[in-house]
């Protein structure tokens, strides 16, 4: 639900801002959303003992140094509508939107065996061409029996399991006999 509400705010921001402003707001809201990982901060923001004016003062003080009327107005609107808790969803939505706009994605390759840097580079360039984007991949050694490539923001997950390939080969041979 929060993501849907955040998308509406993001759409309105995109319509009234340029790419550079959106990138700056993304950084601001990402930093602001990190405050929501602190339990004391969440308690203050969810407390009925703290007035909306006090919550607004806290949030505006945290972004005062950026001197952005758009950010201040958005925070005022969120406080007015009791939607302070969507700030993390708003930050994540803005990050995804910026990623989609710039077409620069990060992915992860999982495998139980080390993968050569040249192969990683080839995988990255192949996926980049296929999806008309700039995709950089990072290797993480894992107990996955094969290779798994995951680019979450693009919704891509490709995996080659050694055991699955072996069973398919056996099935194919059994059918041929």
PDB file of C-alpha atoms in Angstrom, residues 46-159:
ATOM      1  CA  UNK A  46       4.381   7.210  15.664  1.00  0.00           C
ATOM      2  CA  UNK A  47       3.707   8.735  19.076  1.00  0.00           C
ATOM      3  CA  UNK A  48       0.365  10.384  19.657  1.00  0.00           C
ATOM      4  CA  UNK A  49       2.008  12.473  22.384  1.00  0.00           C
ATOM      5  CA  UNK A  50       4.101  14.273  19.768  1.00  0.00           C
ATOM      6  CA  UNK A  51       2.063  16.754  17.741  1.00  0.00           C
ATOM      7  CA  UNK A  52       2.189  16.920  13.961  1.00  0.00           C
ATOM      8  CA  UNK A  53       3.806  20.366  14.269  1.00  0.00           C
ATOM      9  CA  UNK A  54       6.629  18.875  16.350  1.00  0.00           C
ATOM     10  CA  UNK A  55       7.079  16.015  13.894  1.00  0.00           C
ATOM     11  CA  UNK A  56       7.178  18.549  11.063  1.00  0.00           C
ATOM     12  CA  UNK A  57       9.820  20.588  12.902  1.00  0.00           C
ATOM     13  CA  UNK A  58      11.976  17.475  13.402  1.00  0.00           C
ATOM     14  CA  UNK A  59      11.747  16.448   9.756  1.00  0.00           C
ATOM     15  CA  UNK A  60      12.270  19.961   8.395  1.00  0.00           C
ATOM     16  CA  UNK A  61      15.278  20.469  10.684  1.00  0.00           C
ATOM     17  CA  UNK A  62      16.844  17.311   9.275  1.00  0.00           C
ATOM     18  CA  UNK A  63      16.623  18.617   5.689  1.00  0.00           C
ATOM     19  CA  UNK A  64      17.171  22.304   6.446  1.00  0.00           C
ATOM     20  CA  UNK A  65      20.687  22.350   4.998  1.00  0.00           C
ATOM     21  CA  UNK A  66      19.485  21.462   1.480  1.00  0.00           C
ATOM     22  CA  UNK A  67      17.299  24.566   1.248  1.00  0.00           C
ATOM     23  CA  UNK A  68      14.759  23.021  -1.100  1.00  0.00           C
ATOM     24  CA  UNK A  69      11.213  24.349  -1.170  1.00  0.00           C
ATOM     25  CA  UNK A  70      10.053  21.214  -2.994  1.00  0.00           C
ATOM     26  CA  UNK A  71      11.425  18.901  -0.296  1.00  0.00           C
ATOM     27  CA  UNK A  72       9.998  21.110   2.463  1.00  0.00           C
ATOM     28  CA  UNK A  73       6.586  21.189   0.754  1.00  0.00           C
ATOM     29  CA  UNK A  74       6.568  17.423   0.296  1.00  0.00           C
ATOM     30  CA  UNK A  75       7.439  16.839   3.946  1.00  0.00           C
ATOM     31  CA  UNK A  76       4.686  19.270   5.019  1.00  0.00           C
ATOM     32  CA  UNK A  77       2.218  17.410   2.798  1.00  0.00           C
ATOM     33  CA  UNK A  78       3.264  14.040   4.216  1.00  0.00           C
ATOM     34  CA  UNK A  79       2.849  15.278   7.790  1.00  0.00           C
ATOM     35  CA  UNK A  80      -0.537  16.888   7.004  1.00  0.00           C
ATOM     36  CA  UNK A  81      -1.844  13.634   5.542  1.00  0.00           C
ATOM     37  CA  UNK A  82      -0.334  11.436   8.296  1.00  0.00           C
ATOM     38  CA  UNK A  83       1.913   9.703   5.777  1.00  0.00           C
ATOM     39  CA  UNK A  84       5.293  10.160   7.436  1.00  0.00           C
ATOM     40  CA  UNK A  85       5.782   6.393   7.485  1.00  0.00           C
ATOM     41  CA  UNK A  86       5.891   6.186   3.677  1.00  0.00           C
ATOM     42  CA  UNK A  87       9.207   8.069   3.562  1.00  0.00           C
ATOM     43  CA  UNK A  88      11.255   4.826   3.274  1.00  0.00           C
ATOM     44  CA  UNK A  89       8.962   3.570   0.471  1.00  0.00           C
ATOM     45  CA  UNK A  90       9.200   6.976  -1.167  1.00  0.00           C
ATOM     46  CA  UNK A  91      13.008   6.872  -1.011  1.00  0.00           C
ATOM     47  CA  UNK A  92      13.126   3.352  -2.466  1.00  0.00           C
ATOM     48  CA  UNK A  93      10.674   4.294  -5.223  1.00  0.00           C
ATOM     49  CA  UNK A  94      12.743   7.356  -6.084  1.00  0.00           C
ATOM     50  CA  UNK A  95      15.900   5.228  -6.190  1.00  0.00           C
ATOM     51  CA  UNK A  96      14.269   2.717  -8.551  1.00  0.00           C
ATOM     52  CA  UNK A  97      12.920   5.502 -10.738  1.00  0.00           C
ATOM     53  CA  UNK A  98      16.367   7.124 -10.955  1.00  0.00           C
ATOM     54  CA  UNK A  99      17.881   3.769 -11.840  1.00  0.00           C
ATOM     55  CA  UNK A 100      15.306   3.196 -14.583  1.00  0.00           C
ATOM     56  CA  UNK A 101      15.790   6.704 -15.942  1.00  0.00           C
ATOM     57  CA  UNK A 102      19.571   6.402 -16.124  1.00  0.00           C
ATOM     58  CA  UNK A 103      19.455   2.722 -17.175  1.00  0.00           C
ATOM     59  CA  UNK A 104      22.369   1.910 -14.881  1.00  0.00           C
ATOM     60  CA  UNK A 105      21.842  -1.272 -12.886  1.00  0.00           C
ATOM     61  CA  UNK A 106      23.814  -3.355 -10.408  1.00  0.00           C
ATOM     62  CA  UNK A 107      23.542  -7.102 -10.225  1.00  0.00           C
ATOM     63  CA  UNK A 108      24.998 -10.026  -8.341  1.00  0.00           C
ATOM     64  CA  UNK A 109      26.435 -13.325  -9.582  1.00  0.00           C
ATOM     65  CA  UNK A 110      26.265 -16.227  -7.134  1.00  0.00           C
ATOM     66  CA  UNK A 111      28.241 -19.446  -7.482  1.00  0.00           C
ATOM     67  CA  UNK A 112      29.996 -22.034  -5.364  1.00  0.00           C
ATOM     68  CA  UNK A 113      33.110 -21.796  -7.554  1.00  0.00           C
ATOM     69  CA  UNK A 114      35.177 -18.719  -8.341  1.00  0.00           C
ATOM     70  CA  UNK A 115      34.363 -16.999 -11.625  1.00  0.00           C
ATOM     71  CA  UNK A 116      37.066 -15.385 -13.752  1.00  0.00           C
ATOM     72  CA  UNK A 117      36.934 -11.587 -14.088  1.00  0.00           C
ATOM     73  CA  UNK A 118      36.816 -11.885 -17.877  1.00  0.00           C
ATOM     74  CA  UNK A 119      33.707 -14.071 -17.647  1.00  0.00           C
ATOM     75  CA  UNK A 120      32.138 -11.544 -15.258  1.00  0.00           C
ATOM     76  CA  UNK A 121      32.919  -8.761 -17.736  1.00  0.00           C
ATOM     77  CA  UNK A 122      31.460 -10.807 -20.617  1.00  0.00           C
ATOM     78  CA  UNK A 123      28.299 -11.544 -18.606  1.00  0.00           C
ATOM     79  CA  UNK A 124      27.946  -7.872 -17.767  1.00  0.00           C
ATOM     80  CA  UNK A 125      28.438  -6.661 -21.333  1.00  0.00           C
ATOM     81  CA  UNK A 126      26.125  -9.348 -22.735  1.00  0.00           C
ATOM     82  CA  UNK A 127      23.318  -8.436 -20.352  1.00  0.00           C
ATOM     83  CA  UNK A 128      23.928  -4.736 -20.994  1.00  0.00           C
ATOM     84  CA  UNK A 129      23.483  -5.247 -24.749  1.00  0.00           C
ATOM     85  CA  UNK A 130      20.450  -7.497 -24.291  1.00  0.00           C
ATOM     86  CA  UNK A 131      18.623  -5.017 -22.059  1.00  0.00           C
ATOM     87  CA  UNK A 132      19.983  -1.800 -23.632  1.00  0.00           C
ATOM     88  CA  UNK A 133      21.377  -0.717 -20.268  1.00  0.00           C
ATOM     89  CA  UNK A 134      24.607  -0.449 -18.353  1.00  0.00           C
ATOM     90  CA  UNK A 135      24.719  -3.451 -16.022  1.00  0.00           C
ATOM     91  CA  UNK A 136      27.603  -4.020 -13.633  1.00  0.00           C
ATOM     92  CA  UNK A 137      27.876  -7.337 -11.845  1.00  0.00           C
ATOM     93  CA  UNK A 138      29.455  -8.254  -8.527  1.00  0.00           C
ATOM     94  CA  UNK A 139      30.502 -11.793  -7.635  1.00  0.00           C
ATOM     95  CA  UNK A 140      29.465 -13.377  -4.326  1.00  0.00           C
ATOM     96  CA  UNK A 141      30.656 -16.843  -3.443  1.00  0.00           C
ATOM     97  CA  UNK A 142      27.641 -18.834  -2.347  1.00  0.00           C
ATOM     98  CA  UNK A 143      26.650 -22.460  -1.904  1.00  0.00           C
ATOM     99  CA  UNK A 144      24.555 -22.373  -5.107  1.00  0.00           C
ATOM    100  CA  UNK A 145      25.450 -25.423  -7.236  1.00  0.00           C
ATOM    101  CA  UNK A 146      25.951 -23.610 -10.545  1.00  0.00           C
ATOM    102  CA  UNK A 147      25.668 -19.955 -11.513  1.00  0.00           C
ATOM    103  CA  UNK A 148      22.884 -17.528 -10.637  1.00  0.00           C
ATOM    104  CA  UNK A 149      22.726 -13.954 -11.987  1.00  0.00           C
ATOM    105  CA  UNK A 150      20.337 -11.540 -10.296  1.00  0.00           C
ATOM    106  CA  UNK A 151      19.652  -7.944 -11.391  1.00  0.00           C
ATOM    107  CA  UNK A 152      16.827  -7.111  -9.021  1.00  0.00           C
ATOM    108  CA  UNK A 153      15.876  -3.657 -10.335  1.00  0.00           C
ATOM    109  CA  UNK A 154      15.392  -5.077 -13.829  1.00  0.00           C
ATOM    110  CA  UNK A 155      13.588  -8.158 -12.543  1.00  0.00           C
ATOM    111  CA  UNK A 156      16.163 -10.513 -14.041  1.00  0.00           C
ATOM    112  CA  UNK A 157      17.157 -13.788 -12.464  1.00  0.00           C
ATOM    113  CA  UNK A 158      19.031 -16.327 -14.558  1.00  0.00           C
ATOM    114  CA  UNK A 159      20.384 -19.542 -13.095  1.00  0.00           C
TER     115      UNK A 159
END
